[in-house]
Coordinates of C-alpha atoms in Angstrom, one line a residue:
M1 CA -75.4 -23.8 -34.8
R2 CA -74.2 -27.5 -35.9
I3 CA -71.2 -27.9 -38.0
E4 CA -70.5 -30.9 -40.5
E5 CA -68.1 -33.3 -38.5
H6 CA -64.9 -34.1 -40.2
Y7 CA -62.0 -36.4 -39.8
H8 CA -58.5 -35.5 -40.3
R9 CA -55.6 -37.9 -40.3
Y10 CA -52.2 -38.2 -41.6
P11 CA -50.9 -40.0 -44.6
R12 CA -50.1 -43.6 -44.1
L13 CA -46.6 -43.2 -45.2
I14 CA -46.2 -41.0 -42.3
T15 CA -48.1 -43.1 -39.5
A16 CA -46.7 -46.2 -40.7
S17 CA -43.0 -44.9 -40.7
I18 CA -43.4 -43.9 -37.4
A19 CA -45.1 -47.1 -36.0
W20 CA -42.3 -49.2 -37.7
L21 CA -39.5 -47.1 -36.4
T22 CA -40.8 -47.1 -32.9
A23 CA -41.6 -50.9 -33.1
L24 CA -37.8 -51.5 -34.3
L25 CA -36.8 -49.2 -31.4
V26 CA -38.4 -51.1 -28.9
V27 CA -37.7 -54.6 -30.3
L28 CA -33.8 -53.7 -30.1
A29 CA -34.1 -52.5 -26.7
L30 CA -35.7 -55.7 -25.6
L31 CA -33.4 -57.9 -27.4
N32 CA -30.5 -56.1 -25.8
L33 CA -32.4 -56.5 -22.5
G34 CA -33.0 -60.3 -23.1
A35 CA -29.6 -61.1 -24.5
T36 CA -27.9 -59.5 -21.4
L37 CA -30.2 -61.4 -19.0
L38 CA -29.5 -64.6 -20.8
R39 CA -25.7 -64.2 -20.4
G40 CA -26.0 -63.2 -16.8
L41 CA -28.2 -66.4 -15.9
W42 CA -25.7 -68.9 -17.9
D43 CA -23.2 -67.2 -15.5
V44 CA -25.0 -68.1 -12.6
Y45 CA -26.6 -71.4 -13.5
G46 CA -24.8 -72.5 -16.7
R47 CA -26.0 -73.3 -20.1
D48 CA -28.2 -76.4 -20.8
E49 CA -26.0 -77.7 -23.7
T50 CA -28.3 -80.7 -24.3
L51 CA -31.5 -78.4 -25.1
I52 CA -29.2 -76.2 -27.2
G53 CA -28.0 -79.1 -29.1
A54 CA -31.4 -80.6 -29.8
V55 CA -32.8 -77.5 -31.6
P56 CA -31.7 -76.7 -34.9
G57 CA -29.9 -73.5 -35.3
L58 CA -30.0 -72.7 -31.6
R59 CA -26.3 -73.4 -30.9
P60 CA -25.1 -70.5 -33.5
L61 CA -27.5 -68.1 -31.8
A62 CA -26.5 -69.1 -28.2
D63 CA -22.9 -68.6 -29.0
W64 CA -23.5 -65.4 -30.6
I65 CA -25.5 -64.2 -27.6
A66 CA -22.6 -65.6 -25.2
S67 CA -19.7 -63.7 -27.2
G68 CA -21.1 -60.3 -25.9
P69 CA -19.9 -58.2 -22.8
R70 CA -20.5 -60.2 -19.7
T71 CA -19.5 -59.6 -16.0
H72 CA -19.2 -63.4 -15.1
A73 CA -21.8 -62.9 -12.1
T74 CA -21.9 -65.6 -9.6
S75 CA -25.4 -64.8 -8.1
L76 CA -28.5 -63.1 -9.0
L77 CA -27.6 -60.3 -6.7
N78 CA -24.2 -59.5 -8.6
L79 CA -26.4 -59.7 -11.9
L80 CA -28.7 -56.9 -11.1
P81 CA -26.5 -54.0 -11.6
T82 CA -25.5 -55.3 -14.9
L83 CA -29.5 -55.4 -15.7
L84 CA -29.7 -51.6 -15.1
A85 CA -28.4 -50.3 -18.0
P86 CA -30.6 -52.6 -20.5
L87 CA -33.5 -51.8 -18.3
A88 CA -33.1 -48.1 -18.5
W89 CA -32.8 -48.5 -22.5
A90 CA -35.9 -50.4 -22.6
A91 CA -37.8 -47.9 -20.7
V92 CA -36.5 -45.0 -22.6
A93 CA -37.7 -47.1 -25.8
L94 CA -41.0 -47.7 -24.6
L95 CA -41.3 -43.9 -23.5
A96 CA -40.2 -42.9 -26.8
A97 CA -42.6 -45.1 -28.6
L98 CA -45.3 -44.0 -26.6
V99 CA -44.6 -40.1 -27.2
L100 CA -43.7 -40.5 -30.9
R101 CA -46.9 -42.7 -31.8
N102 CA -49.2 -40.3 -30.3
A103 CA -47.5 -37.1 -31.1
F104 CA -49.3 -36.8 -34.2
P105 CA -52.8 -37.9 -33.8
A106 CA -56.0 -38.1 -36.0
V107 CA -58.6 -35.5 -35.0
R108 CA -62.3 -35.3 -35.3
T109 CA -64.1 -32.2 -35.2
S110 CA -67.8 -31.5 -34.5
S111 CA -70.0 -28.8 -33.0
T112 CA -69.3 -29.8 -29.4
G113 CA -65.6 -29.9 -29.8
L114 CA -62.7 -32.2 -30.7
L115 CA -61.7 -35.8 -30.5
V116 CA -58.1 -36.4 -30.3
E117 CA -56.8 -39.9 -30.9
F118 CA -54.4 -41.3 -28.0
A119 CA -53.4 -45.0 -27.6
G120 CA -56.2 -46.5 -29.7
S121 CA -58.8 -44.3 -28.2
W122 CA -60.5 -40.8 -28.3
L123 CA -60.2 -38.1 -26.0
P124 CA -62.7 -35.3 -26.0
V125 CA -61.6 -31.7 -26.0
P126 CA -64.7 -29.3 -25.8
W127 CA -64.3 -26.0 -27.6
E128 CA -64.3 -23.9 -24.2
N129 CA -61.2 -26.0 -23.0
L130 CA -59.0 -25.0 -25.9
T131 CA -56.9 -22.2 -24.6
A132 CA -54.2 -21.5 -27.4
L133 CA -52.8 -22.5 -30.9
K134 CA -48.9 -21.9 -30.9
V135 CA -47.5 -21.8 -34.5
T136 CA -44.0 -22.7 -35.7
G137 CA -43.3 -22.6 -39.6
D138 CA -40.4 -22.9 -41.9
L139 CA -38.6 -20.2 -43.7
A140 CA -40.8 -20.4 -46.9
G141 CA -44.2 -20.5 -45.0
E142 CA -45.3 -23.9 -46.6
R143 CA -44.7 -26.2 -43.5
F144 CA -46.2 -25.9 -40.0
V145 CA -46.6 -27.2 -36.4
V146 CA -49.2 -26.2 -34.2
L147 CA -49.2 -27.0 -30.5
A148 CA -53.0 -27.1 -29.4
E149 CA -53.0 -26.3 -25.8
T150 CA -56.1 -27.5 -23.7
G151 CA -57.2 -27.1 -19.9
T152 CA -55.5 -28.6 -17.2
H153 CA -57.6 -31.5 -16.8
T154 CA -58.7 -32.1 -20.4
L155 CA -56.3 -34.4 -21.8
T156 CA -53.8 -37.1 -19.9
S157 CA -50.5 -36.1 -18.2
W158 CA -48.5 -37.5 -21.1
H159 CA -49.7 -34.3 -23.1
R160 CA -47.7 -32.4 -20.9
L161 CA -44.8 -33.7 -22.6
Y162 CA -45.6 -32.3 -25.9
S163 CA -45.7 -28.6 -24.5
L164 CA -42.5 -29.4 -22.8
F165 CA -40.9 -30.3 -26.1
Y166 CA -42.5 -27.4 -27.8
N167 CA -41.3 -24.6 -25.6
L168 CA -40.7 -25.8 -22.1
G169 CA -44.4 -25.5 -21.3
T170 CA -46.7 -27.4 -18.6
R171 CA -49.9 -27.4 -19.9
P172 CA -51.3 -30.4 -21.8
G173 CA -51.4 -30.2 -25.7
F174 CA -51.4 -31.9 -29.0
Y175 CA -49.5 -31.3 -32.1
I176 CA -51.2 -30.4 -35.6
T177 CA -48.9 -30.4 -38.8
S178 CA -49.4 -28.9 -41.9
S179 CA -49.4 -32.6 -43.4
I180 CA -52.6 -33.6 -41.9
S181 CA -55.5 -33.8 -44.2
D182 CA -57.5 -30.4 -44.7
F183 CA -55.0 -28.6 -42.5
D184 CA -56.4 -25.1 -43.3
Q185 CA -60.0 -26.2 -42.8
L186 CA -59.1 -27.7 -39.5
I187 CA -57.3 -24.5 -38.1
K188 CA -60.1 -22.4 -39.6
T189 CA -62.9 -24.6 -37.7
M190 CA -60.7 -24.6 -34.7
L191 CA -60.8 -20.7 -34.7
A192 CA -64.4 -20.3 -35.6
E193 CA -65.7 -22.5 -33.2
S194 CA -63.7 -20.9 -30.2
Y195 CA -65.2 -17.6 -31.4
R196 CA -68.5 -18.7 -31.2
V197 CA -68.1 -20.4 -27.7
S198 CA -66.3 -17.4 -26.5
R199 CA -69.5 -15.1 -27.7
A200 CA -71.9 -17.7 -25.7
I201 CA -69.8 -18.0 -22.6
E202 CA -69.2 -15.0 -20.5
G203 CA -65.4 -14.4 -19.5
L204 CA -64.3 -16.9 -22.0
H205 CA -61.5 -15.5 -24.4
E206 CA -61.4 -16.7 -28.0
V207 CA -58.3 -18.7 -29.0
Q208 CA -55.9 -16.8 -31.4
L209 CA -52.9 -18.0 -33.6
R210 CA -49.7 -17.3 -31.7
E211 CA -47.1 -16.8 -34.3
D212 CA -45.0 -15.3 -31.7
A213 CA -45.0 -18.4 -29.5
R214 CA -42.3 -20.3 -31.9
S215 CA -40.8 -23.5 -30.8
P216 CA -37.0 -23.5 -30.9
L217 CA -36.8 -27.3 -31.6
F218 CA -39.3 -27.4 -34.3
R219 CA -38.0 -24.1 -36.0
L220 CA -34.7 -26.1 -36.1
L221 CA -36.2 -29.3 -37.3
L222 CA -38.7 -27.6 -39.9
S223 CA -36.1 -25.2 -41.3
P224 CA -32.6 -24.7 -39.8
G225 CA -32.7 -21.4 -41.8
S226 CA -35.7 -20.1 -39.9
F227 CA -33.8 -21.0 -36.7
F228 CA -30.7 -18.8 -37.7
S229 CA -32.8 -16.1 -38.9
R230 CA -33.9 -12.8 -37.2
S231 CA -37.6 -12.8 -36.0
A232 CA -40.0 -10.2 -34.7
V233 CA -39.7 -11.5 -31.1
D234 CA -35.9 -11.0 -31.3
D235 CA -36.5 -7.5 -32.6
A236 CA -38.5 -6.6 -30.1
Q237 CA -36.1 -7.7 -27.1
P238 CA -34.3 -4.6 -25.6
A239 CA -30.8 -4.0 -26.9
P240 CA -28.6 -1.4 -26.2
A241 CA -28.4 1.2 -29.1
P242 CA -25.3 2.2 -30.5
L243 CA -23.7 5.4 -30.1
P244 CA -23.4 7.7 -33.1
G245 CA -19.9 7.3 -34.6
G246 CA -18.9 4.6 -32.0
P247 CA -18.6 0.9 -32.2
L248 CA -21.3 -1.1 -33.1
R249 CA -21.7 -4.5 -31.1
A250 CA -23.9 -7.1 -32.5
V251 CA -24.9 -10.2 -30.5
Y252 CA -26.9 -13.4 -31.4
P253 CA -30.4 -14.3 -29.7
T254 CA -30.4 -16.4 -26.7
R255 CA -31.6 -19.3 -28.3
I256 CA -28.6 -19.6 -30.8
S257 CA -26.0 -18.9 -28.2
A258 CA -27.3 -21.2 -25.7
L259 CA -27.8 -23.9 -28.4
L260 CA -24.0 -23.6 -29.1
V261 CA -22.9 -23.4 -25.5
G262 CA -25.2 -26.4 -24.4
V263 CA -24.1 -28.7 -27.2
T264 CA -20.5 -27.7 -26.7
A265 CA -20.9 -28.3 -22.8
L266 CA -22.4 -31.8 -23.5
L267 CA -19.6 -32.9 -25.9
A268 CA -17.2 -31.6 -23.3
A269 CA -18.6 -33.7 -20.6
G270 CA -18.4 -36.6 -23.0
T271 CA -14.8 -36.0 -23.8
L272 CA -14.0 -35.8 -20.0
V273 CA -15.8 -39.0 -19.3
S274 CA -14.2 -40.7 -22.2
Y275 CA -10.5 -39.5 -21.1
L276 CA -11.1 -40.8 -17.9
G277 CA -12.4 -43.9 -19.1
Y278 CA -9.2 -44.6 -20.9
W279 CA -7.4 -44.0 -17.4
V280 CA -9.6 -46.3 -15.7
R281 CA -8.8 -49.4 -18.0
F282 CA -5.2 -48.4 -17.9
L283 CA -5.0 -48.5 -14.0
A284 CA -7.4 -51.8 -14.2
L285 CA -4.5 -53.6 -16.2
M286 CA -1.7 -52.1 -14.3
L287 CA -3.0 -52.4 -10.8
P288 CA -4.6 -55.8 -9.7
A289 CA -5.7 -54.8 -6.3
V290 CA -8.4 -52.1 -7.9
R291 CA -9.9 -54.5 -10.7
S292 CA -12.5 -55.5 -8.0
L293 CA -13.6 -51.8 -7.2
P294 CA -15.8 -49.9 -9.3
P295 CA -15.3 -48.3 -11.7
F296 CA -12.3 -50.4 -12.5
S297 CA -14.7 -53.4 -12.4
W298 CA -16.8 -52.3 -15.0
T299 CA -14.2 -53.5 -17.5
Y300 CA -15.0 -56.9 -16.9
G301 CA -17.8 -56.4 -19.4
D302 CA -15.1 -56.6 -22.2
T303 CA -13.9 -60.1 -23.2
G304 CA -10.4 -59.0 -24.0
Y305 CA -10.0 -57.5 -20.3
V306 CA -11.4 -60.6 -19.0
E307 CA -8.7 -62.7 -20.7
L308 CA -6.2 -60.4 -19.8
F309 CA -7.1 -60.5 -16.0
N310 CA -7.4 -64.1 -15.7
A311 CA -3.9 -64.4 -17.3
F312 CA -2.5 -61.9 -15.2
R313 CA -4.4 -62.1 -11.5
T314 CA -1.5 -60.9 -9.2
R315 CA 0.5 -58.6 -11.5
A316 CA 0.3 -56.0 -14.0
V317 CA -0.3 -56.7 -17.7
P318 CA 3.0 -55.9 -19.6
L319 CA 2.9 -52.1 -20.6
L320 CA 3.7 -52.9 -24.3
G321 CA 0.7 -55.7 -24.1
V322 CA 1.2 -59.5 -25.0
A323 CA 3.3 -60.5 -27.5
D324 CA 1.7 -61.8 -30.6
R325 CA -1.6 -61.1 -29.3
P326 CA -2.5 -57.9 -31.1
D327 CA -6.2 -58.4 -30.5
L328 CA -5.9 -57.4 -26.9
P329 CA -5.9 -54.3 -25.2
A330 CA -2.2 -52.7 -24.7
P331 CA -1.8 -50.6 -21.8
W332 CA 0.5 -47.9 -23.6
W333 CA -1.8 -47.5 -26.3
L334 CA -4.6 -46.8 -24.1
L335 CA -2.5 -43.8 -22.9
V336 CA -1.6 -42.8 -26.7
A337 CA -5.5 -42.9 -27.6
A338 CA -6.5 -40.9 -24.7
H339 CA -4.3 -37.8 -25.4
L340 CA -4.7 -38.2 -29.5
M341 CA -8.7 -38.1 -28.6
L342 CA -8.0 -34.8 -26.6
L343 CA -5.8 -33.5 -29.4
L344 CA -8.3 -33.9 -31.9
A345 CA -11.5 -33.1 -29.8
I346 CA -10.6 -30.0 -27.9
P347 CA -9.9 -28.1 -31.1
L348 CA -13.1 -29.2 -32.7
L349 CA -15.0 -28.2 -29.4
L350 CA -13.7 -24.7 -29.5
W351 CA -14.6 -24.1 -33.1
L352 CA -18.0 -25.2 -32.3
L353 CA -18.2 -22.9 -29.3
N354 CA -17.1 -19.9 -31.4
L355 CA -18.8 -20.8 -34.7
L356 CA -21.2 -17.8 -34.5
P357 CA -19.3 -15.4 -32.4
S358 CA -20.4 -11.8 -31.1
L359 CA -19.1 -8.9 -33.3
E360 CA -18.0 -5.3 -33.0
A361 CA -17.7 -2.9 -35.9
R362 CA -15.0 -0.4 -35.3
A363 CA -13.4 2.2 -37.2
D364 CA -10.1 0.2 -37.4
G365 CA -11.5 -3.3 -37.9
L366 CA -14.0 -5.9 -36.9
A367 CA -13.7 -7.2 -33.4
V368 CA -14.7 -10.8 -32.7
R369 CA -15.3 -12.0 -29.3
N370 CA -13.9 -15.3 -28.0
R371 CA -16.9 -16.9 -26.3
L372 CA -14.8 -19.2 -23.8
N373 CA -12.9 -16.3 -22.2
G374 CA -14.7 -13.3 -23.3
R375 CA -11.9 -11.4 -24.9
W376 CA -12.0 -9.4 -28.2
R377 CA -9.6 -10.1 -30.9
L378 CA -9.4 -7.2 -33.6
L379 CA -9.4 -7.8 -37.4
P380 CA -8.2 -4.9 -39.2
W381 CA -10.2 -4.0 -42.3
Q382 CA -7.1 -4.2 -44.3
R383 CA -6.4 -7.9 -43.9
V384 CA -10.0 -8.7 -45.0
Q385 CA -9.5 -10.8 -48.3
A386 CA -13.0 -11.8 -49.2
F387 CA -16.6 -11.1 -48.3
K388 CA -18.8 -13.8 -49.6
A389 CA -22.8 -14.0 -49.1
T390 CA -25.3 -16.7 -49.4
E391 CA -28.6 -15.3 -49.7
L392 CA -31.5 -17.6 -48.4
S393 CA -34.5 -15.4 -48.6
A394 CA -35.4 -11.6 -48.4
E395 CA -34.9 -11.8 -44.7
S396 CA -32.2 -14.5 -44.1
S397 CA -28.5 -14.4 -45.4
I398 CA -25.1 -16.0 -44.5
L399 CA -22.0 -14.3 -44.9
L400 CA -18.4 -15.3 -44.7
L401 CA -15.8 -12.9 -44.1
Q402 CA -12.4 -14.2 -44.8
S403 CA -9.0 -12.6 -44.0
R404 CA -5.2 -13.4 -44.2
G405 CA -4.8 -14.7 -40.4
G406 CA -6.7 -13.1 -37.5
P407 CA -9.4 -14.9 -35.4
G408 CA -11.1 -16.7 -38.1
S409 CA -11.2 -20.5 -38.6
R410 CA -10.1 -22.4 -41.8
L411 CA -12.7 -25.2 -40.9
T412 CA -15.6 -22.4 -41.1
S413 CA -14.2 -21.7 -44.6
L414 CA -13.7 -25.4 -45.5
F415 CA -17.3 -25.9 -44.7
Y416 CA -18.6 -22.9 -46.5
D417 CA -17.1 -23.4 -50.2
G418 CA -14.1 -25.7 -49.5
S419 CA -11.5 -22.8 -49.2
L420 CA -8.9 -22.8 -46.6
A421 CA -8.5 -19.0 -45.5
P422 CA -9.5 -18.1 -42.0
G423 CA -13.3 -17.3 -42.0
I424 CA -15.8 -15.8 -39.7
L425 CA -19.5 -16.9 -40.4
I426 CA -22.1 -14.2 -40.0
T427 CA -25.8 -14.8 -40.2
S428 CA -28.8 -12.3 -40.3
A429 CA -30.0 -13.7 -36.8
I430 CA -27.5 -11.5 -35.2
G431 CA -28.5 -8.2 -33.8
F432 CA -28.3 -4.9 -35.6
F433 CA -27.3 -7.1 -38.8
Q434 CA -28.3 -4.5 -41.5
P435 CA -26.3 -1.4 -39.8
L436 CA -23.3 -4.1 -39.2
L437 CA -23.5 -5.1 -43.0
A438 CA -23.6 -1.5 -44.1
Q439 CA -20.8 -0.5 -41.9
A440 CA -18.6 -3.4 -43.1
L441 CA -19.6 -3.1 -46.8
G442 CA -18.6 0.7 -46.6
R443 CA -15.3 0.1 -45.2
L444 CA -14.7 -2.6 -47.6
A445 CA -15.7 -0.6 -50.8
L446 CA -13.2 2.3 -49.6
L447 CA -10.5 -0.4 -49.7
E448 CA -11.4 -1.6 -53.1
Q449 CA -12.0 2.1 -54.5
A450 CA -8.3 2.8 -53.1
G451 CA -6.9 0.3 -55.6
G452 CA -7.4 -2.8 -53.2
A453 CA -8.0 -6.4 -54.5
P454 CA -11.7 -7.0 -55.1
I455 CA -13.2 -8.1 -51.7
L456 CA -17.1 -8.4 -52.3
Q457 CA -18.3 -11.5 -53.6
Q458 CA -22.0 -11.5 -53.7
E459 CA -22.2 -14.4 -55.9
A460 CA -20.0 -16.7 -54.0
R461 CA -22.7 -18.9 -52.7
S462 CA -22.1 -21.8 -50.5
Q463 CA -23.8 -24.7 -52.1
L464 CA -23.7 -26.7 -48.9
L465 CA -25.5 -24.2 -47.0
W466 CA -27.9 -23.5 -49.5
L467 CA -28.9 -27.0 -50.1
T468 CA -29.1 -27.5 -46.5
L469 CA -31.5 -24.6 -45.5
R470 CA -33.2 -24.3 -48.9
R471 CA -33.3 -27.8 -50.1
R472 CA -36.2 -27.6 -52.7
P473 CA -35.2 -24.3 -54.6
A474 CA -31.5 -25.1 -54.3
L475 CA -32.2 -28.5 -56.2
E476 CA -34.6 -26.9 -58.8
A477 CA -31.6 -24.1 -59.3
L478 CA -29.1 -26.9 -59.9
V479 CA -31.3 -28.6 -62.5
A480 CA -32.0 -25.5 -64.3
S481 CA -28.3 -24.7 -64.7
A482 CA -27.7 -27.8 -65.9
R483 CA -30.6 -27.7 -68.4
A484 CA -29.2 -24.1 -69.6
D485 CA -26.3 -26.0 -71.0
E486 CA -27.2 -28.5 -73.8
T487 CA -24.1 -30.4 -73.6
S488 CA -24.4 -31.3 -69.8
R489 CA -26.6 -34.2 -71.2
Q490 CA -23.5 -35.9 -72.2
L491 CA -20.7 -37.2 -70.1
S492 CA -17.1 -35.6 -70.6
L493 CA -14.1 -35.8 -68.3
S494 CA -13.9 -32.2 -67.0
R495 CA -17.5 -32.7 -65.8
L496 CA -16.9 -36.1 -64.5
R497 CA -13.9 -34.7 -62.5
A498 CA -15.8 -31.9 -61.1
A499 CA -18.4 -34.1 -59.8
A500 CA -16.2 -36.5 -58.4
A501 CA -14.8 -33.9 -55.7
P502 CA -18.0 -33.7 -53.9
M503 CA -18.7 -37.4 -54.1
A504 CA -15.0 -38.2 -52.8
A505 CA -15.8 -35.8 -49.7
L506 CA -18.9 -37.7 -48.7
A507 CA -17.1 -41.2 -49.1
L508 CA -14.3 -39.9 -47.4
L509 CA -16.1 -39.3 -44.0
P510 CA -17.2 -43.0 -43.3
A511 CA -13.7 -44.2 -44.0
L512 CA -12.7 -41.5 -41.5
L513 CA -15.0 -42.8 -38.9
L514 CA -13.7 -46.2 -39.4
L515 CA -10.2 -45.1 -39.0
A516 CA -11.2 -42.9 -35.6
S517 CA -12.7 -46.3 -34.1
G518 CA -9.7 -48.1 -34.9
V519 CA -6.9 -45.6 -33.9
L520 CA -8.6 -44.4 -30.7
A521 CA -9.2 -47.9 -29.6
D522 CA -7.6 -49.7 -26.8
R523 CA -5.0 -51.6 -28.9
P524 CA -2.6 -50.4 -31.6
P525 CA -3.9 -50.1 -35.2
T526 CA -3.0 -52.6 -37.8
P527 CA -2.1 -51.9 -41.3
G528 CA -5.6 -53.9 -42.0
L529 CA -7.4 -50.8 -40.7
L530 CA -6.2 -48.4 -43.4
A531 CA -6.9 -51.2 -46.1
G532 CA -10.4 -51.4 -44.7
A533 CA -10.6 -47.6 -44.6
I534 CA -9.7 -47.5 -48.2
G535 CA -12.1 -50.0 -49.1
L536 CA -14.9 -48.5 -47.3
W537 CA -14.1 -45.3 -49.2
L538 CA -14.2 -47.0 -52.4
F539 CA -17.5 -48.6 -51.8
G540 CA -18.9 -45.3 -50.9
M541 CA -17.6 -43.8 -54.3
L542 CA -19.6 -46.4 -56.1
E543 CA -22.7 -45.0 -54.9
W544 CA -22.5 -42.2 -57.2
P545 CA -22.3 -44.1 -60.9
L546 CA -24.8 -46.9 -59.4
V547 CA -27.5 -44.5 -58.1
A548 CA -27.3 -42.0 -61.1
L549 CA -27.2 -44.8 -63.7
V550 CA -30.1 -46.5 -62.2
S551 CA -32.1 -43.6 -62.2
V552 CA -31.3 -42.7 -65.9
L553 CA -32.5 -46.5 -66.8
L554 CA -35.5 -45.9 -64.6
D555 CA -36.4 -42.6 -66.4
E556 CA -36.3 -44.0 -69.9
Q557 CA -38.0 -47.1 -68.7
S558 CA -41.1 -44.8 -67.7
G559 CA -41.2 -42.9 -71.0
G560 CA -38.5 -40.3 -70.3
G561 CA -34.8 -40.1 -71.5
E562 CA -35.0 -36.5 -72.5
E563 CA -32.3 -36.0 -69.7
D564 CA -29.9 -38.3 -70.8
F565 CA -26.6 -38.2 -68.4
R566 CA -27.3 -35.2 -66.4
A567 CA -28.3 -37.1 -63.0
V568 CA -24.4 -38.5 -63.3
V569 CA -23.3 -34.8 -63.2
L570 CA -25.7 -33.6 -60.6
Y571 CA -26.0 -36.4 -58.2
P572 CA -22.8 -35.9 -56.1
G573 CA -23.4 -32.0 -55.7
S574 CA -27.1 -32.7 -54.5
Q575 CA -26.0 -34.8 -51.6
F576 CA -23.7 -32.4 -50.2
P577 CA -25.8 -31.6 -46.9
R578 CA -25.0 -35.2 -45.9
L579 CA -21.5 -33.7 -44.8
L580 CA -23.0 -32.1 -41.9
P581 CA -24.3 -35.3 -39.9
L582 CA -21.6 -37.3 -41.1
S583 CA -19.2 -34.6 -39.7
G584 CA -21.3 -34.7 -36.4
A585 CA -20.9 -38.6 -36.3
L586 CA -17.1 -38.2 -36.8
L587 CA -16.9 -35.7 -33.9
L588 CA -19.0 -38.0 -31.8
Q589 CA -16.8 -41.0 -32.8
I590 CA -13.6 -39.1 -31.9
I591 CA -15.0 -38.5 -28.4
G592 CA -16.1 -41.9 -28.0
L593 CA -19.9 -41.7 -27.3
P594 CA -21.4 -45.0 -27.8
V595 CA -24.2 -45.7 -30.3
L596 CA -24.6 -41.7 -31.4
P597 CA -22.2 -41.8 -34.3
V598 CA -24.3 -44.6 -35.5
L599 CA -27.6 -42.6 -35.0
A600 CA -26.0 -39.5 -36.9
W601 CA -25.1 -41.6 -39.9
I602 CA -28.5 -43.0 -39.8
G603 CA -29.6 -39.5 -39.9
A604 CA -27.6 -38.7 -42.9
I605 CA -29.3 -41.8 -44.6
V606 CA -32.9 -40.1 -44.0
W607 CA -31.4 -37.0 -45.5
A608 CA -29.9 -38.8 -48.4
Y609 CA -33.7 -39.9 -49.0
W610 CA -35.0 -36.6 -49.1
L611 CA -32.0 -35.1 -51.4
A612 CA -32.3 -37.5 -53.8
S613 CA -36.1 -37.9 -54.2
G614 CA -36.2 -33.9 -54.5
L615 CA -33.4 -34.1 -57.1
F616 CA -35.3 -36.7 -59.2
E617 CA -38.6 -34.8 -58.6
A618 CA -36.9 -31.8 -60.3
L619 CA -34.8 -33.4 -63.0
Y620 CA -37.3 -36.5 -64.0
D621 CA -40.7 -34.8 -62.7
W622 CA -41.2 -38.2 -60.8
R623 CA -44.0 -37.9 -58.5
G624 CA -45.6 -40.8 -55.6
S625 CA -44.0 -44.1 -55.9
Q626 CA -41.4 -42.8 -58.6
A627 CA -40.1 -40.2 -56.1
I628 CA -39.8 -42.8 -53.1
L629 CA -38.3 -45.4 -55.2
G630 CA -35.7 -42.7 -56.4
G631 CA -35.1 -41.5 -52.6
L632 CA -34.7 -45.3 -51.7
L633 CA -31.9 -45.8 -54.2
P634 CA -29.1 -44.0 -52.1
V635 CA -30.8 -45.3 -48.9
S636 CA -30.0 -49.0 -49.7
W637 CA -26.5 -48.4 -50.6
Q638 CA -25.7 -46.5 -47.5
L639 CA -27.3 -49.1 -45.4
L640 CA -25.0 -51.5 -47.0
L641 CA -22.0 -49.3 -46.1
L642 CA -23.1 -48.7 -42.7
I643 CA -23.4 -52.5 -42.2
G644 CA -20.1 -52.9 -43.7
F645 CA -18.9 -50.2 -41.1
L646 CA -20.2 -51.9 -38.0
I647 CA -18.8 -55.5 -39.1
A648 CA -15.2 -53.7 -39.7
A649 CA -15.5 -51.8 -36.3
R650 CA -16.3 -54.5 -34.3

């Protein structure tokens, strides 16, 4: 039996985006390597000023390269350690480019098997060598990632990385996503041909779709709501049954607790390294005898430290710094910044570690387990103020239990809905969720019936979490709610005031990033830092009227205009999920991890594209190039804001 050959490929927008992004990553890594090598060679052999002066425009470029960090190497042997980090970044960039560019290959099907694209060529995969199809879907069941595993010697060794990223597997495989052309037909063909071949070859088992073999990584990327939801696999894991009338203990699956513990441990390690780095720089300034020893010698990569070392070769740098030179490091401020960093980072790390704690429902209250020391802290039912719910789907919900004091965190409530009462976050991924919820609701209902204040608030939905985890239906609901009020087409002071609050919060985080980079630096902050932060905040606020009004003009020019100024009211709230990556960037900036805050900001910019394009699709029914243009409006403004931040923070 022969089947018709089919060619399945991804949209050009996806393949071109991956190609350009990986190319940019490699170019930046190679430029960094080249600049470091040039600075080292100039230190060893000197610069050819005649050649630099003879080529127009070369001198400003050479001066810019020379202004970067340098170790003032005296020989090629001394230069080699300086090149290790740029070489490592270049190797990582090349590996990432190889893996990402071939992660989503085009696929050809025929009666003999598959042809899988890899590095510009085609690799044959006979039907009998296809061993498994593992599926991970989003919460709505609309987007999927399939790992097609093959025999050991069918694909290249590089293809083992895709199984490793999927679920720590070791067999070669390749990804198929629902974005590929004729996705359903491709999966049906693979299953049908596998069944046909298994009937013809004795001992060969047909391939089945394994929906139980989900990938934690792709569950988180496709749909965070799915990652934080209870699955059939979780329910199948053994758990101690609660005793009748006894306390009901509920814990989260291993994937969630391991994620929180692992991320917190990595950030804590980064905090420790950053704190030790402050002391290394302080001791290098105060003790001339250790400056030539690692890790103190690593400070020679900063021109400010080199200038101080040259000026104070045999004695310590003044504790309060050099008078009239506020641009140079000050030893006393290094110690202030180190302990200020700890004062800010440790509470945030503890909050992250206990974001989703284990719970135990008792007759006298709800016990909350501290993940750091393992102790349980009781919250009496009488102290519960509010019980709020955000329903994502029939199987997925997020609850917030607020109280007067107790083990909750005000930061949790602030992220949930902007309130400040201590709160405990509970998701439907926790074990025994339904019995736990029923017991809590029963206890709280008795308090209400006894004459207490209303506690249950099922309509108190978190706009941030709803937009984050269910972007499309949340945006459609926002637009429908605005259209239900005809007066929302016109601007009013009350509506502008309500829309300004979320935009002010969004614009505040880049300003806080600039403040953190300046306050936690190695020199005391200047009044100009505060002025720069205010300017950055005002520039971020301008995104709101500019993007919204440009979208209104574009809609009128394309024959619309029925919505009038609704976009002005809806835009700030629709961008609310950007708070999460920007908050992550702020935490990374406080800890002092290089590059990562900028990457988190870039993630927020990418999210801004999807949020804006989704809003304009729901509001104006834009499709194709119009939706792309609408999504690029905030991206362009955010890129300008990011460039301004990088210039101000340098």
